[in-house]
Amino acid sequence: MAAAHGRMSDSADGMDDMKDTEEADRRSGSPGPPAFRAAVDALRSCRLRPQVEVEATPAPQRLAPYAYALEAVVVDGEQELADGRLVLLHDPAGHDAWRGTFRLVTLVRAELEPEMAADPLLPEVCWSWLTGALQARGLGYGEPSGTITRASSHYFGGLGERPPASQIEIRASWTPREGLGGVPDTASHLASWCDLLAQVAGLPPAGPGDASVVTLPQRRGPQPQ
């Protein structure tokens, strides 16, 4: 994934940012009902650690009546350490599987050293990063589900000089608890998601974290295509 441009942070070219946001709204299905608009506005107003660059991206159209999506990349200098996508779904009529009217869906990816990927406890540890990131900020949520996938690549022929590469992928979804007006605290959920991204990338915590969450050493960035 190409590095994002930090459109959620302050910009010297506010008019261009506004046009970009309007275009993202049009493609993603926003605006919508007041609760959805408030949830999206909270996402846009969230301030994140500088290593995580976030921008709006077209949202899937078939998962819910209303959807808004963000993509992010964790950078360290010129190196990209991890990337991901977060999608906010909203169905005003409610959804039996969600047990609510909102749902957050995510994909997070990062490259690992092969010896780390071989750790048999890695899937459990990665799942603890997700739940721990939410719990560390005191967020209420329900119906969590997901998969942890690790894959290894070995290169041959013209690519034989590349070292073996291993990748971890977290796919998950959860229902954020709704607050006043039926609006969940999406800004805090986004901040927790960025905590997860940073942890997968091997960055130190931005603040006091959950002691039950395991932190692995620095990972290497994604291999060039």
PDB file of C-alpha atoms in Angstrom:
ATOM      1  CA  MET A   1       0.000   0.000   0.000  1.00  0.00           C
ATOM      2  CA  ALA A   2       1.334   3.412  -0.899  1.00  0.00           C
ATOM      3  CA  ALA A   3       1.979   5.806   1.948  1.00  0.00           C
ATOM      4  CA  ALA A   4      -1.053   7.865   2.929  1.00  0.00           C
ATOM      5  CA  HIS A   5      -1.020  11.653   2.915  1.00  0.00           C
ATOM      6  CA  GLY A   6      -2.325  12.389   6.395  1.00  0.00           C
ATOM      7  CA  ARG A   7      -5.550  14.070   5.296  1.00  0.00           C
ATOM      8  CA  MET A   8      -6.938  13.799   8.824  1.00  0.00           C
ATOM      9  CA  SER A   9      -4.249  16.134  10.134  1.00  0.00           C
ATOM     10  CA  ASP A  10      -4.061  19.906   9.628  1.00  0.00           C
ATOM     11  CA  SER A  11      -3.182  20.914   6.059  1.00  0.00           C
ATOM     12  CA  ALA A  12      -1.974  24.154   4.513  1.00  0.00           C
ATOM     13  CA  ASP A  13      -4.292  23.546   1.580  1.00  0.00           C
ATOM     14  CA  GLY A  14      -7.668  23.306   3.273  1.00  0.00           C
ATOM     15  CA  MET A  15      -9.628  23.745   0.036  1.00  0.00           C
ATOM     16  CA  ASP A  16      -7.982  20.703  -1.564  1.00  0.00           C
ATOM     17  CA  ASP A  17      -8.589  18.674   1.591  1.00  0.00           C
ATOM     18  CA  MET A  18     -12.264  19.687   1.550  1.00  0.00           C
ATOM     19  CA  LYS A  19     -12.604  18.616  -2.083  1.00  0.00           C
ATOM     20  CA  ASP A  20     -10.904  15.316  -1.319  1.00  0.00           C
ATOM     21  CA  THR A  21     -13.215  14.737   1.644  1.00  0.00           C
ATOM     22  CA  GLU A  22     -16.309  15.538  -0.404  1.00  0.00           C
ATOM     23  CA  GLU A  23     -15.185  13.128  -3.101  1.00  0.00           C
ATOM     24  CA  ALA A  24     -14.542  10.427  -0.489  1.00  0.00           C
ATOM     25  CA  ASP A  25     -18.013  11.105   0.942  1.00  0.00           C
ATOM     26  CA  ARG A  26     -19.614  10.676  -2.450  1.00  0.00           C
ATOM     27  CA  ARG A  27     -17.846   7.371  -3.101  1.00  0.00           C
ATOM     28  CA  SER A  28     -18.242   5.966   0.393  1.00  0.00           C
ATOM     29  CA  GLY A  29     -21.967   6.555   0.818  1.00  0.00           C
ATOM     30  CA  SER A  30     -21.665   9.476   3.269  1.00  0.00           C
ATOM     31  CA  PRO A  31     -23.528  11.628   4.243  1.00  0.00           C
ATOM     32  CA  GLY A  32     -26.234   9.524   5.823  1.00  0.00           C
ATOM     33  CA  PRO A  33     -28.423   9.508   8.943  1.00  0.00           C
ATOM     34  CA  PRO A  34     -27.410  11.887  11.771  1.00  0.00           C
ATOM     35  CA  ALA A  35     -25.874   9.101  13.889  1.00  0.00           C
ATOM     36  CA  PHE A  36     -23.717   7.959  10.982  1.00  0.00           C
ATOM     37  CA  ARG A  37     -22.644  11.516  10.130  1.00  0.00           C
ATOM     38  CA  ALA A  38     -21.666  12.110  13.754  1.00  0.00           C
ATOM     39  CA  ALA A  39     -19.663   8.882  13.832  1.00  0.00           C
ATOM     40  CA  VAL A  40     -17.828   9.834  10.628  1.00  0.00           C
ATOM     41  CA  ASP A  41     -17.165  13.383  11.867  1.00  0.00           C
ATOM     42  CA  ALA A  42     -15.576  11.913  15.001  1.00  0.00           C
ATOM     43  CA  LEU A  43     -13.266   9.790  12.846  1.00  0.00           C
ATOM     44  CA  ARG A  44     -12.164  12.862  10.916  1.00  0.00           C
ATOM     45  CA  SER A  45     -11.451  14.859  14.057  1.00  0.00           C
ATOM     46  CA  CYS A  46      -9.289  12.208  15.724  1.00  0.00           C
ATOM     47  CA  ARG A  47      -5.634  13.191  16.329  1.00  0.00           C
ATOM     48  CA  LEU A  48      -3.187  10.326  15.906  1.00  0.00           C
ATOM     49  CA  ARG A  49       0.465   9.627  16.618  1.00  0.00           C
ATOM     50  CA  PRO A  50       2.663  11.015  13.823  1.00  0.00           C
ATOM     51  CA  GLN A  51       3.987   7.625  12.668  1.00  0.00           C
ATOM     52  CA  VAL A  52       0.484   6.594  11.560  1.00  0.00           C
ATOM     53  CA  GLU A  53      -0.669   8.293   8.351  1.00  0.00           C
ATOM     54  CA  VAL A  54      -4.386   7.980   7.580  1.00  0.00           C
ATOM     55  CA  GLU A  55      -6.625   8.957   4.679  1.00  0.00           C
ATOM     56  CA  ALA A  56     -10.156   8.267   3.478  1.00  0.00           C
ATOM     57  CA  THR A  57     -10.615   5.585   0.840  1.00  0.00           C
ATOM     58  CA  PRO A  58     -13.639   4.267  -1.090  1.00  0.00           C
ATOM     59  CA  ALA A  59     -15.796   2.067   1.147  1.00  0.00           C
ATOM     60  CA  PRO A  60     -17.443  -1.236   0.208  1.00  0.00           C
ATOM     61  CA  GLN A  61     -21.036  -0.715  -0.887  1.00  0.00           C
ATOM     62  CA  ARG A  62     -22.642  -4.115  -0.251  1.00  0.00           C
ATOM     63  CA  LEU A  63     -21.920  -4.723   3.426  1.00  0.00           C
ATOM     64  CA  ALA A  64     -24.327  -2.157   4.894  1.00  0.00           C
ATOM     65  CA  PRO A  65     -26.572   0.731   3.795  1.00  0.00           C
ATOM     66  CA  TYR A  66     -23.902   3.210   4.923  1.00  0.00           C
ATOM     67  CA  ALA A  67     -20.135   2.777   5.068  1.00  0.00           C
ATOM     68  CA  TYR A  68     -17.021   4.886   5.540  1.00  0.00           C
ATOM     69  CA  ALA A  69     -13.465   3.616   5.134  1.00  0.00           C
ATOM     70  CA  LEU A  70      -9.965   4.689   6.109  1.00  0.00           C
ATOM     71  CA  GLU A  71      -6.594   3.275   5.165  1.00  0.00           C
ATOM     72  CA  ALA A  72      -3.400   3.781   7.121  1.00  0.00           C
ATOM     73  CA  VAL A  73       0.307   3.119   6.936  1.00  0.00           C
ATOM     74  CA  VAL A  74       2.840   3.095   9.778  1.00  0.00           C
ATOM     75  CA  VAL A  75       6.068   4.779   8.719  1.00  0.00           C
ATOM     76  CA  ASP A  76       9.519   5.104  10.240  1.00  0.00           C
ATOM     77  CA  GLY A  77      11.496   7.522   8.113  1.00  0.00           C
ATOM     78  CA  GLU A  78      11.260   6.157   4.575  1.00  0.00           C
ATOM     79  CA  GLN A  79      10.267   2.665   5.709  1.00  0.00           C
ATOM     80  CA  GLU A  80       6.686   1.385   5.810  1.00  0.00           C
ATOM     81  CA  LEU A  81       6.311  -0.993   8.752  1.00  0.00           C
ATOM     82  CA  ALA A  82       2.631  -1.964   8.562  1.00  0.00           C
ATOM     83  CA  ASP A  83      -0.570  -1.012   6.782  1.00  0.00           C
ATOM     84  CA  GLY A  84      -4.270  -1.512   7.243  1.00  0.00           C
ATOM     85  CA  ARG A  85      -7.846  -0.575   6.499  1.00  0.00           C
ATOM     86  CA  LEU A  86     -10.701   0.279   8.859  1.00  0.00           C
ATOM     87  CA  VAL A  87     -14.321   0.321   7.685  1.00  0.00           C
ATOM     88  CA  LEU A  88     -17.239   1.762   9.646  1.00  0.00           C
ATOM     89  CA  LEU A  89     -20.571   0.141   8.730  1.00  0.00           C
ATOM     90  CA  HIS A  90     -24.010   1.398   9.726  1.00  0.00           C
ATOM     91  CA  ASP A  91     -27.451  -0.158   9.343  1.00  0.00           C
ATOM     92  CA  PRO A  92     -30.119   2.032  11.013  1.00  0.00           C
ATOM     93  CA  ALA A  93     -32.470  -0.969  11.171  1.00  0.00           C
ATOM     94  CA  GLY A  94     -29.957  -2.968  13.172  1.00  0.00           C
ATOM     95  CA  HIS A  95     -28.244  -6.224  12.302  1.00  0.00           C
ATOM     96  CA  ASP A  96     -28.816  -9.498  14.147  1.00  0.00           C
ATOM     97  CA  ALA A  97     -25.210 -10.686  13.793  1.00  0.00           C
ATOM     98  CA  TRP A  98     -23.832  -7.342  14.960  1.00  0.00           C
ATOM     99  CA  ARG A  99     -26.286  -6.923  17.851  1.00  0.00           C
ATOM    100  CA  GLY A 100     -26.228  -3.222  17.091  1.00  0.00           C
ATOM    101  CA  THR A 101     -26.470  -0.687  14.287  1.00  0.00           C
ATOM    102  CA  PHE A 102     -22.729  -0.079  13.811  1.00  0.00           C
ATOM    103  CA  ARG A 103     -19.871  -2.437  12.998  1.00  0.00           C
ATOM    104  CA  LEU A 104     -16.120  -1.894  12.590  1.00  0.00           C
ATOM    105  CA  VAL A 105     -14.210  -4.124  10.177  1.00  0.00           C
ATOM    106  CA  THR A 106     -10.440  -4.152   9.825  1.00  0.00           C
ATOM    107  CA  LEU A 107      -7.515  -5.602   7.929  1.00  0.00           C
ATOM    108  CA  VAL A 108      -3.988  -5.111   9.327  1.00  0.00           C
ATOM    109  CA  ARG A 109      -0.784  -6.416   7.722  1.00  0.00           C
ATOM    110  CA  ALA A 110       2.922  -6.350   8.542  1.00  0.00           C
ATOM    111  CA  GLU A 111       6.112  -8.170   7.577  1.00  0.00           C
ATOM    112  CA  LEU A 112       7.792 -10.299  10.258  1.00  0.00           C
ATOM    113  CA  GLU A 113      11.144 -11.899  10.674  1.00  0.00           C
ATOM    114  CA  PRO A 114      10.758 -15.609   9.739  1.00  0.00           C
ATOM    115  CA  GLU A 115      11.687 -16.791  13.233  1.00  0.00           C
ATOM    116  CA  MET A 116       8.910 -14.632  14.718  1.00  0.00           C
ATOM    117  CA  ALA A 117       6.388 -16.008  12.251  1.00  0.00           C
ATOM    118  CA  ALA A 118       7.326 -19.536  13.345  1.00  0.00           C
ATOM    119  CA  ASP A 119       6.252 -18.875  16.947  1.00  0.00           C
ATOM    120  CA  PRO A 120       3.267 -21.199  17.572  1.00  0.00           C
ATOM    121  CA  LEU A 121       1.708 -18.658  19.951  1.00  0.00           C
ATOM    122  CA  LEU A 122       1.791 -15.811  17.418  1.00  0.00           C
ATOM    123  CA  PRO A 123      -1.926 -15.986  16.430  1.00  0.00           C
ATOM    124  CA  GLU A 124      -3.041 -15.806  20.073  1.00  0.00           C
ATOM    125  CA  VAL A 125      -0.634 -12.944  20.726  1.00  0.00           C
ATOM    126  CA  CYS A 126      -1.906 -10.974  17.718  1.00  0.00           C
ATOM    127  CA  TRP A 127      -5.519 -11.425  18.802  1.00  0.00           C
ATOM    128  CA  SER A 128      -4.544 -10.148  22.256  1.00  0.00           C
ATOM    129  CA  TRP A 129      -3.128  -7.018  20.595  1.00  0.00           C
ATOM    130  CA  LEU A 130      -6.562  -6.242  19.140  1.00  0.00           C
ATOM    131  CA  THR A 131      -8.613  -6.884  22.274  1.00  0.00           C
ATOM    132  CA  GLY A 132      -5.933  -5.316  24.471  1.00  0.00           C
ATOM    133  CA  ALA A 133      -5.899  -2.121  22.395  1.00  0.00           C
ATOM    134  CA  LEU A 134      -9.652  -1.733  22.909  1.00  0.00           C
ATOM    135  CA  GLN A 135      -9.537  -2.612  26.605  1.00  0.00           C
ATOM    136  CA  ALA A 136      -6.593  -0.278  27.269  1.00  0.00           C
ATOM    137  CA  ARG A 137      -8.804   2.683  26.300  1.00  0.00           C
ATOM    138  CA  GLY A 138     -11.786   1.378  28.258  1.00  0.00           C
ATOM    139  CA  LEU A 139     -13.928   0.882  25.172  1.00  0.00           C
ATOM    140  CA  GLY A 140     -17.099  -1.165  25.231  1.00  0.00           C
ATOM    141  CA  TYR A 141     -17.569  -3.562  22.346  1.00  0.00           C
ATOM    142  CA  GLY A 142     -19.288  -6.819  21.524  1.00  0.00           C
ATOM    143  CA  GLU A 143     -19.456  -9.724  19.095  1.00  0.00           C
ATOM    144  CA  PRO A 144     -15.732  -9.719  18.195  1.00  0.00           C
ATOM    145  CA  SER A 145     -14.659 -12.132  15.479  1.00  0.00           C
ATOM    146  CA  GLY A 146     -11.691 -12.527  13.200  1.00  0.00           C
ATOM    147  CA  THR A 147      -8.839 -14.527  11.750  1.00  0.00           C
ATOM    148  CA  ILE A 148      -5.075 -14.345  12.132  1.00  0.00           C
ATOM    149  CA  THR A 149      -3.135 -15.512   9.082  1.00  0.00           C
ATOM    150  CA  ARG A 150       0.605 -15.892   8.702  1.00  0.00           C
ATOM    151  CA  ALA A 151       2.221 -16.618   5.370  1.00  0.00           C
ATOM    152  CA  SER A 152       5.799 -17.219   4.235  1.00  0.00           C
ATOM    153  CA  SER A 153       7.242 -16.477   0.796  1.00  0.00           C
ATOM    154  CA  HIS A 154      10.361 -18.043  -0.707  1.00  0.00           C
ATOM    155  CA  TYR A 155      11.795 -16.612  -3.911  1.00  0.00           C
ATOM    156  CA  PHE A 156      13.308 -18.479  -6.856  1.00  0.00           C
ATOM    157  CA  GLY A 157      14.725 -17.841 -10.314  1.00  0.00           C
ATOM    158  CA  GLY A 158      15.069 -14.157 -11.097  1.00  0.00           C
ATOM    159  CA  LEU A 159      13.895 -13.332  -7.566  1.00  0.00           C
ATOM    160  CA  GLY A 160      16.224 -15.832  -5.901  1.00  0.00           C
ATOM    161  CA  GLU A 161      18.378 -13.127  -4.299  1.00  0.00           C
ATOM    162  CA  ARG A 162      15.509 -11.961  -2.101  1.00  0.00           C
ATOM    163  CA  PRO A 163      15.501 -13.317   1.440  1.00  0.00           C
ATOM    164  CA  PRO A 164      12.466 -15.324   2.612  1.00  0.00           C
ATOM    165  CA  ALA A 165       9.629 -13.096   3.804  1.00  0.00           C
ATOM    166  CA  SER A 166       6.857 -13.707   6.327  1.00  0.00           C
ATOM    167  CA  GLN A 167       3.690 -11.690   6.806  1.00  0.00           C
ATOM    168  CA  ILE A 168       1.070 -11.518   9.514  1.00  0.00           C
ATOM    169  CA  GLU A 169      -2.478 -10.511   8.632  1.00  0.00           C
ATOM    170  CA  ILE A 170      -5.258  -9.659  11.068  1.00  0.00           C
ATOM    171  CA  ARG A 171      -8.835  -9.605   9.793  1.00  0.00           C
ATOM    172  CA  ALA A 172     -11.381  -8.738  12.457  1.00  0.00           C
ATOM    173  CA  SER A 173     -14.671  -7.039  13.201  1.00  0.00           C
ATOM    174  CA  TRP A 174     -16.482  -5.910  16.334  1.00  0.00           C
ATOM    175  CA  THR A 175     -19.557  -3.941  17.378  1.00  0.00           C
ATOM    176  CA  PRO A 176     -18.756  -0.649  19.142  1.00  0.00           C
ATOM    177  CA  ARG A 177     -21.087   0.158  22.020  1.00  0.00           C
ATOM    178  CA  GLU A 178     -23.380   3.071  21.205  1.00  0.00           C
ATOM    179  CA  GLY A 179     -23.515   6.157  23.379  1.00  0.00           C
ATOM    180  CA  LEU A 180     -25.728   9.244  23.430  1.00  0.00           C
ATOM    181  CA  GLY A 181     -27.902   9.523  20.355  1.00  0.00           C
ATOM    182  CA  GLY A 182     -26.956   5.994  19.336  1.00  0.00           C
ATOM    183  CA  VAL A 183     -23.472   7.145  18.302  1.00  0.00           C
ATOM    184  CA  PRO A 184     -20.410   5.062  19.247  1.00  0.00           C
ATOM    185  CA  ASP A 185     -17.125   6.679  20.272  1.00  0.00           C
ATOM    186  CA  THR A 186     -15.551   6.100  16.871  1.00  0.00           C
ATOM    187  CA  ALA A 187     -12.627   8.461  17.554  1.00  0.00           C
ATOM    188  CA  SER A 188     -11.455   6.300  20.449  1.00  0.00           C
ATOM    189  CA  HIS A 189     -11.962   3.132  18.415  1.00  0.00           C
ATOM    190  CA  LEU A 190      -9.823   4.647  15.652  1.00  0.00           C
ATOM    191  CA  ALA A 191      -7.139   5.566  18.190  1.00  0.00           C
ATOM    192  CA  SER A 192      -7.213   1.986  19.514  1.00  0.00           C
ATOM    193  CA  TRP A 193      -6.938   0.645  15.986  1.00  0.00           C
ATOM    194  CA  CYS A 194      -3.889   2.844  15.411  1.00  0.00           C
ATOM    195  CA  ASP A 195      -2.432   1.475  18.658  1.00  0.00           C
ATOM    196  CA  LEU A 196      -2.866  -1.987  17.152  1.00  0.00           C
ATOM    197  CA  LEU A 197      -1.175  -0.917  13.922  1.00  0.00           C
ATOM    198  CA  ALA A 198       1.749   0.556  15.826  1.00  0.00           C
ATOM    199  CA  GLN A 199       2.097  -2.562  17.941  1.00  0.00           C
ATOM    200  CA  VAL A 200       2.069  -4.847  14.897  1.00  0.00           C
ATOM    201  CA  ALA A 201       4.728  -2.585  13.373  1.00  0.00           C
ATOM    202  CA  GLY A 202       6.892  -2.973  16.472  1.00  0.00           C
ATOM    203  CA  LEU A 203       6.684   0.636  17.676  1.00  0.00           C
ATOM    204  CA  PRO A 204       6.749   1.378  21.408  1.00  0.00           C
ATOM    205  CA  PRO A 205       3.434   2.341  23.061  1.00  0.00           C
ATOM    206  CA  ALA A 206       2.452   5.992  22.795  1.00  0.00           C
ATOM    207  CA  GLY A 207       1.312   5.964  26.436  1.00  0.00           C
ATOM    208  CA  PRO A 208       0.478   3.625  29.318  1.00  0.00           C
ATOM    209  CA  GLY A 209      -0.794   0.350  27.860  1.00  0.00           C
ATOM    210  CA  ASP A 210      -2.330  -2.912  28.924  1.00  0.00           C
ATOM    211  CA  ALA A 211       0.258  -5.011  30.749  1.00  0.00           C
ATOM    212  CA  SER A 212      -1.390  -8.202  29.469  1.00  0.00           C
ATOM    213  CA  VAL A 213      -0.536  -7.350  25.867  1.00  0.00           C
ATOM    214  CA  VAL A 214       2.706  -8.813  24.533  1.00  0.00           C
ATOM    215  CA  THR A 215       5.027  -6.625  22.473  1.00  0.00           C
ATOM    216  CA  LEU A 216       7.378  -8.134  19.916  1.00  0.00           C
ATOM    217  CA  PRO A 217      10.655  -6.569  18.704  1.00  0.00           C
ATOM    218  CA  GLN A 218      10.905  -4.274  15.681  1.00  0.00           C
ATOM    219  CA  ARG A 219       9.733  -5.825  12.445  1.00  0.00           C
ATOM    220  CA  ARG A 220      11.133  -5.170   9.047  1.00  0.00           C
ATOM    221  CA  GLY A 221       9.087  -3.265   6.476  1.00  0.00           C
ATOM    222  CA  PRO A 222       7.197  -4.844   3.587  1.00  0.00           C
ATOM    223  CA  GLN A 223       9.376  -6.157   0.792  1.00  0.00           C
ATOM    224  CA  PRO A 224       9.462  -4.152  -2.447  1.00  0.00           C
ATOM    225  CA  GLN A 225       7.182  -5.401  -5.182  1.00  0.00           C
TER     226      GLN A 225
END
